[in-house]
PDB file of C-alpha atoms and ligand atoms in Angstrom:
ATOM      1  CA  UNK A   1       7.506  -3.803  20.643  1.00 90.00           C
ATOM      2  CA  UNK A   2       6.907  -2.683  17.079  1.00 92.00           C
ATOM      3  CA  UNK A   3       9.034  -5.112  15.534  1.00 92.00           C
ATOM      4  CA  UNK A   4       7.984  -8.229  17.509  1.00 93.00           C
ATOM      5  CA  UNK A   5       4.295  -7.433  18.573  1.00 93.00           C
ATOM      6  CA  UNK A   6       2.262  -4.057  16.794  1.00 95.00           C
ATOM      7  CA  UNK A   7       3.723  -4.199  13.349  1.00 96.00           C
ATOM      8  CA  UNK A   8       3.041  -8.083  12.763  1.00 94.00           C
ATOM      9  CA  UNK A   9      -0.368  -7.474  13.962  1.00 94.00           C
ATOM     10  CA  UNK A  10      -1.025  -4.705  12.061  1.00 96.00           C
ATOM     11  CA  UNK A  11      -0.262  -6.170   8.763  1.00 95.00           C
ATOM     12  CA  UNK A  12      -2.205  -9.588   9.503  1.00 92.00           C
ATOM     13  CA  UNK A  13      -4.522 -10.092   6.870  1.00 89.00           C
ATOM     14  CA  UNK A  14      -2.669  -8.404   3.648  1.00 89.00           C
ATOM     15  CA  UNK A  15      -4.008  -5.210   4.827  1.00 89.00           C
ATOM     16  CA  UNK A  16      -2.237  -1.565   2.995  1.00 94.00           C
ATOM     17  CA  UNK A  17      -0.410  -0.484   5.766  1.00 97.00           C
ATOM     18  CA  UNK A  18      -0.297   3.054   6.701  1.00 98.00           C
ATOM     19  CA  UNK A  19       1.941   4.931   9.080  1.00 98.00           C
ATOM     20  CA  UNK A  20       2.243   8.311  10.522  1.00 98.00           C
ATOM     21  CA  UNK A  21       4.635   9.679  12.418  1.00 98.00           C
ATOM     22  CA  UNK A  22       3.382  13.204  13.612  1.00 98.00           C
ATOM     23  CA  UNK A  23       5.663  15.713  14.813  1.00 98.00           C
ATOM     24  CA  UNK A  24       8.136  13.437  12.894  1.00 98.00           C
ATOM     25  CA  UNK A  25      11.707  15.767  13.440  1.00 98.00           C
ATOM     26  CA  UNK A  26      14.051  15.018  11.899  1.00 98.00           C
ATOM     27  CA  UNK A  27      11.932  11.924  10.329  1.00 98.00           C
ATOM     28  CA  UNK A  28      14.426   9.012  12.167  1.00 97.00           C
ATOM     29  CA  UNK A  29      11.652   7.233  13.744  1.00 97.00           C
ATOM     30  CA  UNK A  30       9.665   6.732  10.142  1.00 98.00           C
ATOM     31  CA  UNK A  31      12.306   5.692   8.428  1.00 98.00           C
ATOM     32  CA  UNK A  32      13.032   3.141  11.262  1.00 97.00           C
ATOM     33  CA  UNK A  33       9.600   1.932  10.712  1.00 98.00           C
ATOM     34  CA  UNK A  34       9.781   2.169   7.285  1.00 98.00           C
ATOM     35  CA  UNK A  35      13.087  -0.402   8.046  1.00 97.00           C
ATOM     36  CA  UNK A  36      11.076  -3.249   9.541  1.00 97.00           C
ATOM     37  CA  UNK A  37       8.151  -2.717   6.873  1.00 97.00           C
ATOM     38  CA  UNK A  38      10.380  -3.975   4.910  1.00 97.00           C
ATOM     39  CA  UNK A  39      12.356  -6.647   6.855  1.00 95.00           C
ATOM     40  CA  UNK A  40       8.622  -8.094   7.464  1.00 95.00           C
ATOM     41  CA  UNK A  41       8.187  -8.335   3.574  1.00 96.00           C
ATOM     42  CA  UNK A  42       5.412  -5.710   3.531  1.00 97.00           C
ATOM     43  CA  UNK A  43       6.747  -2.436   2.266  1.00 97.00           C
ATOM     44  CA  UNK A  44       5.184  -3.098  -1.137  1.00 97.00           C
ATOM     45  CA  UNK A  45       1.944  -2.505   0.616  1.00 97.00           C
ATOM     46  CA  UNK A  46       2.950   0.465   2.924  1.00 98.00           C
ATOM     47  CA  UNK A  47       2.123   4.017   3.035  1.00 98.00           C
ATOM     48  CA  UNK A  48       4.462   5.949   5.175  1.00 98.00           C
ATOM     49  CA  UNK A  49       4.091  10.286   6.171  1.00 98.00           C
ATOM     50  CA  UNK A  50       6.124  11.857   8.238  1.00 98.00           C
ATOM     51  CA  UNK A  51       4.517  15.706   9.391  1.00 98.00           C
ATOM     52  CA  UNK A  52       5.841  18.606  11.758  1.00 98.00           C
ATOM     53  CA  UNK A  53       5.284  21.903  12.720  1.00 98.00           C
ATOM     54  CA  UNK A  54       9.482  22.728  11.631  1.00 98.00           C
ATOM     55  CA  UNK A  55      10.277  22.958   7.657  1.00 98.00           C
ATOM     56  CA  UNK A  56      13.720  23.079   8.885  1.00 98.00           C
ATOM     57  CA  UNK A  57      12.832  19.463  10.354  1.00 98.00           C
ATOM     58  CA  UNK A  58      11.681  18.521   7.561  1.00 98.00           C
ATOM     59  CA  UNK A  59      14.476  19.127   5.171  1.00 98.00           C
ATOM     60  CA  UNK A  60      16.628  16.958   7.499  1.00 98.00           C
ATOM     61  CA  UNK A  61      13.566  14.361   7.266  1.00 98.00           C
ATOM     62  CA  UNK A  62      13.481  14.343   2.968  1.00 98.00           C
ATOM     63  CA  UNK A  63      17.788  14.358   3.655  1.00 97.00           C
ATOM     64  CA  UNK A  64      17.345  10.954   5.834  1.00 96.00           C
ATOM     65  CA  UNK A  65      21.383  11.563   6.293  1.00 95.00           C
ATOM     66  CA  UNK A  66      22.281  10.065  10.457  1.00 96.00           C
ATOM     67  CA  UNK A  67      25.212   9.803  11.988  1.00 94.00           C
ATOM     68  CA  UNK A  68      24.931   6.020  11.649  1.00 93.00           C
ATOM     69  CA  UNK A  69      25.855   6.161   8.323  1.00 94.00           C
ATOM     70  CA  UNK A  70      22.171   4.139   7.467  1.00 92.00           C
ATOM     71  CA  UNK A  71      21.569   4.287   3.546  1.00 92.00           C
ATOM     72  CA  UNK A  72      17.796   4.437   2.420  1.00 97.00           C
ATOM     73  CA  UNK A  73      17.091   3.114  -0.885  1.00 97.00           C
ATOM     74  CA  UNK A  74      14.894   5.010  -3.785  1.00 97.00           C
ATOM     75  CA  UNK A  75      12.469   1.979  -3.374  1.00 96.00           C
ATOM     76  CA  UNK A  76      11.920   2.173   0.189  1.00 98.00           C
ATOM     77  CA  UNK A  77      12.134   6.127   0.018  1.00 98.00           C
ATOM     78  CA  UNK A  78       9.114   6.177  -2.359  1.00 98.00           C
ATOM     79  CA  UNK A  79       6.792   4.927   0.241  1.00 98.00           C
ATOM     80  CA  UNK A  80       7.557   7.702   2.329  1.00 98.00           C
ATOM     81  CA  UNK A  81       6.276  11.178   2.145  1.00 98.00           C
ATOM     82  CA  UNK A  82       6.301  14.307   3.726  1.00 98.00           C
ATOM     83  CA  UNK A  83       4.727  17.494   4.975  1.00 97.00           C
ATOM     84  CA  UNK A  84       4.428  20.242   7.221  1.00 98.00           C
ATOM     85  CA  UNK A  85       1.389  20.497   9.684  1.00 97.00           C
ATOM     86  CA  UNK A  86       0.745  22.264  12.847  1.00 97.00           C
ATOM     87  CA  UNK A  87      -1.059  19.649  15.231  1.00 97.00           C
ATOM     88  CA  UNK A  88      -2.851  22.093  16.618  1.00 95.00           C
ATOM     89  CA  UNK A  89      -4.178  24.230  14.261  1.00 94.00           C
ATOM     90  CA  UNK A  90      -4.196  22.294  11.058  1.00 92.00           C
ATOM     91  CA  UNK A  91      -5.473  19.631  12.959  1.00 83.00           C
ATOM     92  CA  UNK A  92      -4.739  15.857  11.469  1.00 86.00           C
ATOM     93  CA  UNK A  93      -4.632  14.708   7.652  1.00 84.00           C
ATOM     94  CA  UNK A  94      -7.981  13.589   6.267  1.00 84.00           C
ATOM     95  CA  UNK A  95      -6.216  10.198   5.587  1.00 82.00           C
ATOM     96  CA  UNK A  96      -6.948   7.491   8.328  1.00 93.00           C
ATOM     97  CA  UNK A  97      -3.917   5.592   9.472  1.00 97.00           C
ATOM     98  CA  UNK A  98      -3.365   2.483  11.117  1.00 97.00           C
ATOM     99  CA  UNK A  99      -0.604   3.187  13.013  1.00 98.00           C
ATOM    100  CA  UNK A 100       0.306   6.798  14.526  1.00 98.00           C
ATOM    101  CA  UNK A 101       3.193   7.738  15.970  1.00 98.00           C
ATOM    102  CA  UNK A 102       2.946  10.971  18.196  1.00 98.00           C
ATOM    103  CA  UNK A 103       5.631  10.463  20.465  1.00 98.00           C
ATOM    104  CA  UNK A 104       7.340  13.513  22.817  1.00 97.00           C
ATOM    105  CA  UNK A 105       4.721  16.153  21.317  1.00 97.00           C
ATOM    106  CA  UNK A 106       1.982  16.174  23.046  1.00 97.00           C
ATOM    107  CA  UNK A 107       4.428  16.239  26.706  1.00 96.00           C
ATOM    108  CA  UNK A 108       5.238  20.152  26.196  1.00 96.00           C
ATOM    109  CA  UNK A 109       1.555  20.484  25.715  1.00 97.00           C
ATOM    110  CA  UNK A 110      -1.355  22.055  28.408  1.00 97.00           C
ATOM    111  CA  UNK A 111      -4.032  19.911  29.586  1.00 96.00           C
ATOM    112  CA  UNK A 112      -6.532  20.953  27.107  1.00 96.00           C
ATOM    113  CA  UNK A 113      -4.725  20.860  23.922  1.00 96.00           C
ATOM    114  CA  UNK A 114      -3.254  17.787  24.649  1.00 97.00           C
ATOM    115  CA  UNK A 115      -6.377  16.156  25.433  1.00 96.00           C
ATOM    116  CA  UNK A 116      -7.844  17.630  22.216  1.00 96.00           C
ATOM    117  CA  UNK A 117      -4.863  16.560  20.286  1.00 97.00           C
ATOM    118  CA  UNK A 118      -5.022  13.073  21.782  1.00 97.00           C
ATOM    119  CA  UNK A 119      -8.926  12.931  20.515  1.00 96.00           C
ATOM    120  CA  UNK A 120      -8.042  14.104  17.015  1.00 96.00           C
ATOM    121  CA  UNK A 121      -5.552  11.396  16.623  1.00 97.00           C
ATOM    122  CA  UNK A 122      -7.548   8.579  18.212  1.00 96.00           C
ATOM    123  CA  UNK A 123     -10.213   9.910  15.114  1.00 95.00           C
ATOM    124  CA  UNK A 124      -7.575   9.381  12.749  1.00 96.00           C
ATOM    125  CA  UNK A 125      -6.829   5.956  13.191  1.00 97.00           C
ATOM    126  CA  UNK A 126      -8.760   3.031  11.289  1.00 96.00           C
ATOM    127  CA  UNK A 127     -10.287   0.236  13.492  1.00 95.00           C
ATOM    128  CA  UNK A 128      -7.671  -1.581  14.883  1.00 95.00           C
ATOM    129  CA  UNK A 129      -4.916   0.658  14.727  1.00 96.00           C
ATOM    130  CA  UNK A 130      -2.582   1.778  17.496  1.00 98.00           C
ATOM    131  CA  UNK A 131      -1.342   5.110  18.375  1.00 98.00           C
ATOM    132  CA  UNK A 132       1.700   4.964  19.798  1.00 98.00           C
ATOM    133  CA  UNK A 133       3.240   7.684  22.294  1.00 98.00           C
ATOM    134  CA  UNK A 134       6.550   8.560  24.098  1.00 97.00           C
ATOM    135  CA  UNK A 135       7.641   5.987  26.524  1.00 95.00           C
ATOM    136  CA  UNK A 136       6.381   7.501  29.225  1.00 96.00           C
ATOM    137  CA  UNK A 137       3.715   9.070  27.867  1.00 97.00           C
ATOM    138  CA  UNK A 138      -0.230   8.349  29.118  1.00 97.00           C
ATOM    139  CA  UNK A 139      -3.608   8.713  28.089  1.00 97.00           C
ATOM    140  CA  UNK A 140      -5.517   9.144  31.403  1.00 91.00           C
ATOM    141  CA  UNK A 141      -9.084   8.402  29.864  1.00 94.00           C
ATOM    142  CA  UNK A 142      -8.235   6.131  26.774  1.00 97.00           C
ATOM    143  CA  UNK A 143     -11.746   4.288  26.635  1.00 97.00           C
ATOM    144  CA  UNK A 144     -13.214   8.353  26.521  1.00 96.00           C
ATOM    145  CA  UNK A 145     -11.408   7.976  22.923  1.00 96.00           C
ATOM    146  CA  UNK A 146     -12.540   4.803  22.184  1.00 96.00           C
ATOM    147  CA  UNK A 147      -8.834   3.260  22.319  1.00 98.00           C
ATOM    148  CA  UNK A 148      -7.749   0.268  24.625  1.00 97.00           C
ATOM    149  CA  UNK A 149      -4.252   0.009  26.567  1.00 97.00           C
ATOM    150  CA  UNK A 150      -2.817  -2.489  24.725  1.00 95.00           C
ATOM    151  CA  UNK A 151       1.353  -1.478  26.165  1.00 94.00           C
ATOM    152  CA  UNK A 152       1.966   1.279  28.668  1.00 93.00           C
ATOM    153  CA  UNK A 153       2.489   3.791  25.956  1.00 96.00           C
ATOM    154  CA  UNK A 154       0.618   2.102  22.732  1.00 98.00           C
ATOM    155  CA  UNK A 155      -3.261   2.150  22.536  1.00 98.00           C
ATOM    156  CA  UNK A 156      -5.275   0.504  20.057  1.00 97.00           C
ATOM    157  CA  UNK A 157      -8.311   2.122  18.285  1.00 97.00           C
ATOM    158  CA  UNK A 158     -11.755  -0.288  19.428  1.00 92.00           C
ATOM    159  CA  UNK A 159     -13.338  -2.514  17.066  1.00 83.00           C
ATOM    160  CA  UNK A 160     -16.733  -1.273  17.704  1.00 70.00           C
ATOM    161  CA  UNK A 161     -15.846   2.451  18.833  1.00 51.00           C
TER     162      UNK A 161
HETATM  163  C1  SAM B   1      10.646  16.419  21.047  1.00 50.20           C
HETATM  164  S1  SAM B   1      10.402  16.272  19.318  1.00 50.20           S
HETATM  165  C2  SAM B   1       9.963  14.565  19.172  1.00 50.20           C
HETATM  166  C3  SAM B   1      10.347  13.994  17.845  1.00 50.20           C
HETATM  167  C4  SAM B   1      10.068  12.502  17.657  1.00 50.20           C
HETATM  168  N1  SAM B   1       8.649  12.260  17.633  1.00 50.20           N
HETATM  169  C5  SAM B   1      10.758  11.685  18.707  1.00 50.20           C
HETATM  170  O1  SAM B   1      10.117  11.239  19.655  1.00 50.20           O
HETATM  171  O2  SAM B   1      11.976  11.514  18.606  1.00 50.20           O
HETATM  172  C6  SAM B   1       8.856  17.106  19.066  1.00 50.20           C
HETATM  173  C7  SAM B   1       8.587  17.398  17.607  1.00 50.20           C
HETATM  174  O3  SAM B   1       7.272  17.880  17.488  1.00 50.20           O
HETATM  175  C8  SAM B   1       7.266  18.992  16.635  1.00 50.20           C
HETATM  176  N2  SAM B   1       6.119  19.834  16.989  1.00 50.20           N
HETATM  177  C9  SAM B   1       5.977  20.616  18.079  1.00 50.20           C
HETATM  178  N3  SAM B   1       4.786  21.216  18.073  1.00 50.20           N
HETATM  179  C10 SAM B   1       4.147  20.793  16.956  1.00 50.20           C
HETATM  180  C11 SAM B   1       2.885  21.064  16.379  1.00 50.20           C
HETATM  181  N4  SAM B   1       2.022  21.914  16.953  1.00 50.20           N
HETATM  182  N5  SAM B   1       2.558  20.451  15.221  1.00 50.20           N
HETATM  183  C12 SAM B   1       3.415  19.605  14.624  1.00 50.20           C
HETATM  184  N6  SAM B   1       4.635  19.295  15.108  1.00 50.20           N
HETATM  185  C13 SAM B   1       4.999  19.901  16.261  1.00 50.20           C
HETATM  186  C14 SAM B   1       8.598  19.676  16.851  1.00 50.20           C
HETATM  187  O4  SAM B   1       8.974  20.487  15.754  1.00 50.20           O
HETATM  188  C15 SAM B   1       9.508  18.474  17.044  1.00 50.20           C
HETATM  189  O5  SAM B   1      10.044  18.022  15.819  1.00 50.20           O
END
Protein backbone atom coordinates (compact mmCIF):
# COMPACT_ATOMS: atom_id res chain seq x y z
CA UNK A 1 0.00 0.00 0.00
CA UNK A 2 2.90 2.34 0.64
CA UNK A 3 4.81 1.41 -2.25
CA UNK A 4 2.01 1.37 -4.87
CA UNK A 5 -0.60 3.93 -3.46
CA UNK A 6 0.52 6.49 -0.16
CA UNK A 7 4.12 7.05 -1.00
CA UNK A 8 3.51 8.06 -4.81
CA UNK A 9 0.89 10.32 -3.60
CA UNK A 10 2.69 11.78 -1.08
CA UNK A 11 5.56 12.90 -3.11
CA UNK A 12 3.28 14.28 -6.10
CA UNK A 13 4.22 17.64 -6.70
CA UNK A 14 8.19 17.70 -5.76
CA UNK A 15 7.14 18.12 -2.28
CA UNK A 16 10.29 17.46 0.79
CA UNK A 17 9.11 14.42 2.03
CA UNK A 18 9.07 13.73 5.62
CA UNK A 19 8.58 10.52 7.54
CA UNK A 20 8.18 9.40 11.03
CA UNK A 21 8.07 6.33 12.35
CA UNK A 22 7.12 6.66 16.14
CA UNK A 23 7.76 4.01 18.49
CA UNK A 24 10.19 2.98 15.65
CA UNK A 25 12.00 -0.42 17.56
CA UNK A 26 14.33 -1.58 16.30
CA UNK A 27 13.97 1.14 13.30
CA UNK A 28 13.13 -1.86 10.40
CA UNK A 29 10.05 -0.27 9.25
CA UNK A 30 11.96 3.33 8.47
CA UNK A 31 14.54 2.01 6.86
CA UNK A 32 12.03 -0.02 4.69
CA UNK A 33 10.51 3.23 3.86
CA UNK A 34 13.53 4.86 3.55
CA UNK A 35 14.07 1.73 0.72
CA UNK A 36 11.24 2.75 -1.58
CA UNK A 37 12.09 6.62 -1.09
CA UNK A 38 14.63 5.79 -2.90
CA UNK A 39 13.48 3.17 -5.48
CA UNK A 40 10.79 6.08 -6.33
CA UNK A 41 13.78 8.49 -7.10
CA UNK A 42 12.92 10.79 -4.18
CA UNK A 43 15.30 10.22 -1.33
CA UNK A 44 17.23 13.35 -2.29
CA UNK A 45 14.23 15.17 -1.03
CA UNK A 46 13.38 13.02 2.10
CA UNK A 47 13.56 13.55 5.71
CA UNK A 48 13.33 10.38 7.62
CA UNK A 49 13.15 10.04 12.07
CA UNK A 50 12.76 7.18 13.66
CA UNK A 51 11.73 7.83 17.81
CA UNK A 52 10.98 5.37 20.84
CA UNK A 53 10.53 5.24 24.29
CA UNK A 54 13.74 2.21 24.40
CA UNK A 55 17.52 3.60 23.92
CA UNK A 56 18.27 0.02 23.79
CA UNK A 57 15.88 0.12 20.58
CA UNK A 58 17.45 2.59 19.38
CA UNK A 59 20.99 1.44 19.26
CA UNK A 60 19.71 -1.54 17.21
CA UNK A 61 17.84 1.27 15.02
CA UNK A 62 21.40 3.59 14.36
CA UNK A 63 23.02 -0.44 13.93
CA UNK A 64 20.30 -1.09 10.98
CA UNK A 65 22.09 -4.79 11.13
CA UNK A 66 18.76 -7.69 10.17
CA UNK A 67 18.91 -10.98 9.77
CA UNK A 68 18.31 -10.44 6.05
CA UNK A 69 21.60 -9.50 5.56
CA UNK A 70 20.05 -5.85 3.92
CA UNK A 71 23.07 -3.29 3.56
CA UNK A 72 22.12 0.51 4.02
CA UNK A 73 24.28 2.88 2.31
CA UNK A 74 25.97 6.21 4.02
CA UNK A 75 23.80 8.15 1.42
CA UNK A 76 20.57 6.75 2.22
CA UNK A 77 21.59 6.54 6.04
CA UNK A 78 22.06 10.35 6.12
CA UNK A 79 18.46 11.01 5.58
CA UNK A 80 17.64 9.18 8.52
CA UNK A 81 17.82 10.26 12.06
CA UNK A 82 17.11 9.31 15.36
CA UNK A 83 15.89 9.90 18.88
CA UNK A 84 14.39 8.90 21.95
CA UNK A 85 10.83 10.19 22.96
CA UNK A 86 8.19 9.03 25.25
CA UNK A 87 4.76 9.40 23.27
CA UNK A 88 3.17 10.12 26.11
CA UNK A 89 4.89 12.42 28.02
CA UNK A 90 7.19 14.17 25.64
CA UNK A 91 4.42 14.35 23.48
CA UNK A 92 5.31 14.62 19.46
CA UNK A 93 8.34 16.56 17.75
CA UNK A 94 7.59 20.17 16.87
CA UNK A 95 8.39 19.13 13.22
CA UNK A 96 5.19 18.40 11.07
CA UNK A 97 5.40 15.28 8.99
CA UNK A 98 3.70 14.05 6.12
CA UNK A 99 3.64 10.68 6.74
CA UNK A 100 3.54 9.00 10.39
CA UNK A 101 3.98 5.76 11.16
CA UNK A 102 2.62 4.71 14.70
CA UNK A 103 1.98 1.25 14.20
CA UNK A 104 1.47 -1.53 17.32
CA UNK A 105 1.91 1.40 20.02
CA UNK A 106 -0.92 2.83 20.65
CA UNK A 107 -2.74 -1.17 20.95
CA UNK A 108 -1.14 -1.71 24.61
CA UNK A 109 -2.54 1.66 25.33
CA UNK A 110 -5.97 2.69 27.65
CA UNK A 111 -8.74 4.42 26.07
CA UNK A 112 -7.72 7.81 27.04
CA UNK A 113 -4.15 7.94 26.24
CA UNK A 114 -4.61 6.40 23.15
CA UNK A 115 -7.18 8.70 22.06
CA UNK A 116 -4.94 11.59 23.21
CA UNK A 117 -2.01 10.09 21.49
CA UNK A 118 -4.03 9.55 18.32
CA UNK A 119 -4.98 13.55 18.49
CA UNK A 120 -1.36 14.59 19.00
CA UNK A 121 -0.30 12.75 15.97
CA UNK A 122 -3.19 13.71 13.70
CA UNK A 123 -1.69 17.56 14.88
CA UNK A 124 1.53 16.57 13.67
CA UNK A 125 0.87 15.81 10.28
CA UNK A 126 0.92 18.54 7.38
CA UNK A 127 -2.25 18.77 5.16
CA UNK A 128 -2.44 15.87 3.25
CA UNK A 129 -0.48 13.54 5.07
CA UNK A 130 -1.40 10.07 6.29
CA UNK A 131 -0.85 8.45 9.53
CA UNK A 132 -0.53 5.12 9.21
CA UNK A 133 -1.31 2.41 12.06
CA UNK A 134 -0.97 -1.38 12.76
CA UNK A 135 -2.96 -3.49 10.46
CA UNK A 136 -5.57 -3.88 12.52
CA UNK A 137 -5.47 -0.95 14.19
CA UNK A 138 -8.67 1.78 14.18
CA UNK A 139 -9.45 5.19 14.81
CA UNK A 140 -13.12 5.06 15.98
CA UNK A 141 -13.78 8.93 15.48
CA UNK A 142 -11.20 9.89 12.68
CA UNK A 143 -13.23 13.01 11.30
CA UNK A 144 -13.09 14.20 15.45
CA UNK A 145 -9.22 14.55 14.31
CA UNK A 146 -9.80 16.00 11.23
CA UNK A 147 -8.33 12.82 9.27
CA UNK A 148 -10.30 10.79 6.54
CA UNK A 149 -10.20 6.80 6.13
CA UNK A 150 -8.41 6.62 3.22
CA UNK A 151 -7.30 2.28 3.90
CA UNK A 152 -8.56 0.36 6.90
CA UNK A 153 -5.52 1.26 8.89
CA UNK A 154 -4.10 4.59 6.98
CA UNK A 155 -5.90 8.00 7.50
CA UNK A 156 -5.16 11.06 5.77
CA UNK A 157 -4.90 14.52 7.48
CA UNK A 158 -8.08 16.93 5.73
CA UNK A 159 -7.34 19.59 3.39
CA UNK A 160 -9.35 22.11 5.14
CA UNK A 161 -9.13 20.64 8.85
C1 LIG B 1 5.20 -3.51 19.48
S1 LIG B 1 6.50 -2.40 19.11
C2 LIG B 1 6.07 -1.89 17.47
C3 LIG B 1 7.26 -1.51 16.66
C4 LIG B 1 6.99 -1.13 15.21
N1 LIG B 1 6.24 0.10 15.15
C5 LIG B 1 6.30 -2.24 14.48
O1 LIG B 1 5.09 -2.17 14.26
O2 LIG B 1 6.97 -3.22 14.14
C6 LIG B 1 6.09 -0.97 20.09
C7 LIG B 1 7.23 0.01 20.19
O3 LIG B 1 6.76 1.18 20.81
C8 LIG B 1 7.69 1.59 21.77
N2 LIG B 1 6.97 2.36 22.80
C9 LIG B 1 6.14 1.89 23.75
N3 LIG B 1 5.66 2.89 24.49
C10 LIG B 1 6.19 4.03 23.99
C11 LIG B 1 6.08 5.40 24.33
N4 LIG B 1 5.33 5.80 25.36
N5 LIG B 1 6.77 6.30 23.59
C12 LIG B 1 7.54 5.91 22.56
N6 LIG B 1 7.69 4.62 22.18
C13 LIG B 1 7.03 3.69 22.90
C14 LIG B 1 8.32 0.33 22.31
O4 LIG B 1 9.59 0.55 22.89
C15 LIG B 1 8.38 -0.51 21.04
O5 LIG B 1 9.59 -0.32 20.34
Amino acid sequence: MLEGTLLPQLIRGGRRITVWSAGCADGSELYSVAVLLQRLGVLDRAQLLGSDLLEENLVLARQGAYDSGAMFSPTLRAHMCWERRDLLRDGVTAAKWRLILCRNLAIYLAPEPKRALHERLAGALVRGGVLLLGRSERISDPERLGLRRAAPHAYVKEVAA
